[in-house]
Structures are given as structure tokens and as C-alpha cells.
XYZ file of C-alpha atoms in Angstrom:
272
model
C 267.383 -10.797 207.629
C 265.482 -10.237 210.891
C 263.554 -13.173 212.247
C 259.993 -12.505 213.380
C 259.707 -12.102 217.133
C 257.518 -14.298 219.316
C 255.218 -11.331 219.832
C 254.842 -10.892 216.094
C 254.258 -14.621 215.633
C 251.608 -14.524 218.358
C 249.776 -11.659 216.671
C 250.030 -13.316 213.264
C 248.595 -16.539 214.683
C 245.741 -14.701 216.395
C 245.015 -12.816 213.167
C 245.023 -16.029 211.187
C 242.582 -17.706 213.576
C 240.202 -14.762 213.999
C 240.200 -13.148 210.573
C 240.923 -15.965 208.137
C 238.653 -18.806 207.085
C 241.297 -20.930 205.386
C 242.755 -22.818 208.357
C 241.210 -25.552 210.464
C 241.663 -23.506 213.650
C 240.199 -20.405 212.072
C 237.149 -22.210 210.784
C 236.591 -23.916 214.152
C 236.870 -20.558 215.960
C 234.363 -18.943 213.634
C 231.874 -21.811 213.820
C 232.008 -21.559 217.628
C 231.527 -17.794 217.272
C 228.409 -18.318 215.170
C 226.992 -20.737 217.731
C 227.658 -18.170 220.478
C 225.932 -15.453 218.440
C 222.866 -17.646 217.906
C 222.814 -18.584 221.593
C 223.006 -14.929 222.663
C 220.128 -13.972 220.343
C 217.996 -16.801 221.724
C 218.786 -15.683 225.286
C 217.694 -12.113 224.548
C 214.477 -13.384 222.962
C 213.697 -15.700 225.868
C 214.368 -12.916 228.360
C 211.624 -10.865 226.727
C 209.101 -13.632 227.568
C 207.995 -12.613 231.059
C 206.899 -16.060 232.255
C 210.199 -17.615 231.156
C 212.279 -14.746 232.545
C 210.549 -14.958 235.942
C 211.473 -18.635 236.193
C 215.005 -18.606 234.748
C 216.137 -15.003 235.202
C 219.422 -15.822 236.957
C 220.374 -18.443 234.376
C 219.596 -16.076 231.471
C 221.465 -13.201 233.089
C 224.602 -15.240 233.894
C 224.610 -16.866 230.435
C 224.324 -13.489 228.751
C 227.197 -12.110 230.839
C 229.395 -15.079 229.925
C 228.721 -14.589 226.213
C 229.231 -10.827 226.500
C 232.619 -11.324 228.167
C 233.631 -13.789 225.441
C 232.593 -11.284 222.774
C 234.570 -8.589 224.590
C 237.716 -10.739 224.576
C 237.189 -11.501 220.892
C 236.731 -7.783 220.109
C 239.970 -6.904 221.935
C 241.870 -9.680 220.140
C 240.613 -8.405 216.796
C 241.973 -4.957 217.634
C 245.411 -6.014 218.875
C 246.032 -8.549 216.106
C 245.839 -5.971 213.316
C 248.492 -3.346 212.563
C 245.995 -0.546 211.968
C 243.264 -1.184 214.579
C 241.199 1.887 213.676
C 240.637 0.389 210.232
C 238.787 -2.459 211.936
C 237.129 -0.375 214.674
C 235.427 1.934 212.178
C 234.734 -0.734 209.562
C 231.234 -2.166 209.069
C 231.980 -5.356 211.001
C 233.919 -3.414 213.635
C 230.928 -1.187 214.402
C 228.586 -4.187 214.457
C 230.919 -6.087 216.820
C 231.044 -3.077 219.145
C 227.267 -2.574 219.111
C 226.724 -6.262 219.860
C 229.080 -6.152 222.862
C 228.209 -2.889 224.612
C 224.442 -3.320 225.435
C 224.974 -5.648 228.403
C 227.435 -3.216 229.974
C 225.007 -0.347 229.409
C 222.292 -2.338 231.190
C 224.198 -1.727 234.433
C 223.348 1.971 234.131
C 220.260 1.944 231.858
C 217.571 -0.654 232.573
C 216.386 -2.531 229.497
C 219.235 -1.449 227.212
C 220.576 -5.028 227.124
C 217.757 -5.878 224.724
C 219.765 -4.034 222.081
C 221.982 -7.112 222.129
C 219.665 -8.302 219.362
C 222.071 -6.340 217.135
C 224.170 -9.484 217.393
C 221.986 -10.955 214.673
C 223.873 -8.724 212.242
C 227.042 -10.595 213.135
C 225.559 -13.613 211.404
C 226.516 -11.862 208.171
C 229.953 -13.296 208.860
C 228.656 -16.744 207.992
C 229.402 -16.228 204.303
C 233.077 -15.462 204.953
C 233.516 -17.635 208.000
C 232.451 -20.927 206.466
C 234.043 -20.005 203.157
C 230.921 -20.889 201.262
C 232.340 -19.717 197.970
C 229.209 -20.017 195.922
C 227.191 -18.096 198.536
C 229.854 -15.392 198.866
C 229.892 -15.046 195.101
C 226.099 -15.009 194.919
C 225.671 -12.375 197.637
C 228.388 -10.105 196.242
C 227.071 -10.626 192.737
C 223.573 -9.626 193.828
C 224.932 -6.523 195.576
C 226.832 -5.400 192.468
C 223.856 -6.211 190.243
C 221.573 -4.067 192.421
C 224.112 -1.250 192.319
C 224.453 -1.481 188.531
C 220.684 -1.512 188.014
C 219.806 1.232 190.536
C 219.094 3.794 187.789
C 216.693 1.441 185.996
C 215.008 0.488 189.263
C 214.688 4.182 190.227
C 212.947 4.910 186.909
C 210.687 1.885 187.457
C 209.741 3.007 190.990
C 209.071 6.548 189.755
C 206.803 5.072 187.067
C 204.932 3.021 189.694
C 204.441 6.115 191.854
C 202.905 7.957 188.890
C 200.590 5.004 188.152
C 199.460 4.872 191.787
C 198.726 8.589 191.850
C 196.720 8.404 188.625
C 194.788 5.268 189.618
C 194.200 6.605 193.125
C 192.774 9.818 191.728
C 190.522 7.906 189.322
C 189.195 5.690 192.125
C 188.545 8.760 194.282
C 186.467 10.229 191.472
C 184.596 6.959 190.817
C 183.984 5.674 194.343
C 183.857 8.854 196.391
C 183.851 9.404 200.129
C 180.757 7.276 200.724
C 182.733 4.131 199.788
C 185.784 4.893 201.951
C 187.856 6.857 199.425
C 187.766 9.975 201.557
C 190.661 11.777 199.865
C 193.150 11.391 197.038
C 196.019 10.431 199.418
C 193.773 7.713 200.905
C 192.923 6.508 197.400
C 196.617 6.493 196.454
C 197.320 4.419 199.565
C 194.651 1.940 198.402
C 196.192 1.820 194.914
C 199.644 1.069 196.377
C 198.488 -1.810 198.606
C 196.382 -3.218 195.772
C 199.138 -2.934 193.169
C 201.616 -4.664 195.476
C 199.046 -7.463 195.997
C 199.002 -6.815 199.753
C 195.344 -5.802 199.812
C 194.620 -5.043 203.477
C 190.884 -4.973 202.795
C 190.261 -1.834 204.869
C 189.048 -0.072 201.732
C 187.244 -1.842 198.876
C 185.479 -0.544 195.746
C 181.696 -0.906 195.705
C 180.776 0.193 192.189
C 181.115 -2.140 189.159
C 183.504 0.247 187.403
C 185.627 0.587 190.533
C 185.787 -3.190 190.932
C 186.826 -3.548 187.291
C 189.675 -1.065 187.747
C 190.686 -2.814 190.986
C 190.843 -6.144 189.116
C 193.072 -4.591 186.451
C 195.355 -3.141 189.144
C 195.693 -6.508 190.895
C 196.550 -8.309 187.646
C 198.980 -5.514 186.787
C 200.608 -6.000 190.191
C 201.674 -9.544 189.351
C 203.295 -8.340 186.139
C 205.086 -5.500 187.893
C 206.753 -7.922 190.337
C 208.624 -9.542 187.444
C 210.114 -6.306 186.079
C 212.726 -5.509 188.786
C 213.562 -9.222 188.930
C 214.356 -9.172 185.227
C 216.446 -6.010 185.560
C 218.565 -7.424 188.381
C 218.875 -10.842 186.726
C 220.144 -9.189 183.556
C 222.865 -7.378 185.488
C 223.826 -10.524 187.398
C 224.584 -12.374 184.177
C 227.110 -9.664 183.304
C 228.924 -9.831 186.645
C 231.899 -12.049 187.481
C 233.440 -12.043 190.965
C 236.347 -13.387 192.953
C 235.539 -15.267 196.169
C 238.803 -14.754 198.083
C 238.161 -14.602 201.859
C 241.539 -13.239 202.974
C 241.672 -10.179 205.226
C 244.672 -7.845 205.173
C 246.550 -8.050 208.524
C 247.461 -4.354 208.245
C 244.353 -2.466 207.094
C 241.651 -5.170 207.381
C 240.695 -4.799 203.721
C 238.696 -7.675 202.253
C 237.509 -8.797 198.785
C 240.938 -9.484 197.354
C 241.428 -11.126 193.984
C 241.751 -14.882 193.926
C 245.375 -15.972 194.492
C 246.331 -12.406 195.502
C 249.574 -12.186 197.503
C 249.452 -8.483 198.408
C 246.696 -6.193 199.650
C 245.141 -4.024 196.932
C 244.571 -1.244 199.494
C 247.871 -0.852 201.367
C 250.245 -3.223 199.577
C 250.978 -5.384 202.638
C 251.671 -9.071 202.131
C 248.681 -11.285 202.788
C 249.054 -14.251 205.150
């Protein structure tokens, strides 16, 4: 039986630290990564404040370069520590990691492009896997599956709301007329939508008693409508059970394995 080479052991160790959330070293690495992500976002935000940037421009610029270089090293390590690097490069997190690293380099050639570093906020999605917050992983995945399972019901509900808004908008156009701000049916439909969703910008308001009565009914109806999609999604969530395994396949970077799984469901490789 062949013993694993030092090179292989090095890659396995790097993979374990960067991709896994089960070891002390891996968790420490990922917590530091989260802090760096938050710091980089704050730096980008502060740089957009002209008075602050004028005073601390050099500090902000150097700090952002340091973080960008660290992210670049991390991105390279993620690629070389996996057997099929393109699986990571073109994965959701791979694309996000790339987009969060490249803006500062682009700023050398295109002024202002470094502000796109705000994409790094998306990297905070790793917090659920990184800190192995099982209940939050389960809750987020459960919500995602519940939304997917209830998409047909929600689509029917939204279609129904659109019809209601068109009908009510048309009625208000006929009742209020152009003299009260309802200059067209599309404008009246817009008013019905913002009223039904309880936003109520106040740029258009009914003036006639009948119009005000209908507006009151729409606003009350809006509160009831909010509860409907909540009930649909909640119903689907009660039917869903999920595993909260955080392991990542060292070969194909597949995630969401079954609890206590020893082999990857996607490529069959042994999990670390």
C-alpha cells in the first residue's frame, strides 16, 4: 500500500483548514477570514466618504491592498488544494471569491472600479458553514427548499394580486379621475400596488368619500395579504427535514452531504 506523499499531505492539510469547519485550525482560519471580509467592506465604505478619504487615503489604500493580497493567496490555496480546481472556480463561492478579489487590481487600470470590492459582502454567506452553526444552516437550507417547493403556490398568489391591483386601479381611475392625480390606469394601478403593500408613498391620495372608502379596504386587505405567503412557506417548512453536514469534497468541492457520510454523493471520493 502506497503511503501518502508529503505533497499530498500538505494539500490535504490545506484543504482541511480552508474548506472544513470541523477542526480547530479550520474554524480559526475561517473566523479570521470573516473578520478580514468585514474589515475590507468597512474600508470600501469609508473610502467613499470624501472627508475621511482625504484625511486617511494612504492608510485606506494600503490596508485594502493588504487585504486584497491575503484574499488572493487564499483564492490560490483554494484552487491548488482541490483535485478538480475548475469545480471550485466556477462554483457559486468560487465566482464570488474571484469577484471580491479582482476589483482592486482593476483599479490600477480603471479608476473607481475598486468600489466593486463591496461584492465581498457576499462572502459573508460563508458564516453559516464556517462557524458550523447547525441550526442556522438547517434553517437557511430549509427555508430555501420551502420556497422552492411553494413557488407554484406563490406564483398563483402573485398573479392573483396583480389582477386585484389592475381591477382596483381601474376602479379608482374611474372614481377619482385625472383631477385628483389618477391621470391614467397605469398610474392608478401603481397607486393600488403601493397601497396594497402598505407602503403608501402619499404622492397620490383619493379625495372623494367613495375613493377613500375603497382605499381603506385596500389597506386593510394589504395586512391580510402579507400573511398568505408566510403561511404557504411555513407549511412547506414543516414538511422539510435536512442534514447539516458541513464537509466539502476534496475532489469536486461538492457540499451538502448527508450526516455521517464517508463518501461524496457526486464523485464518490472519500471525504476527509
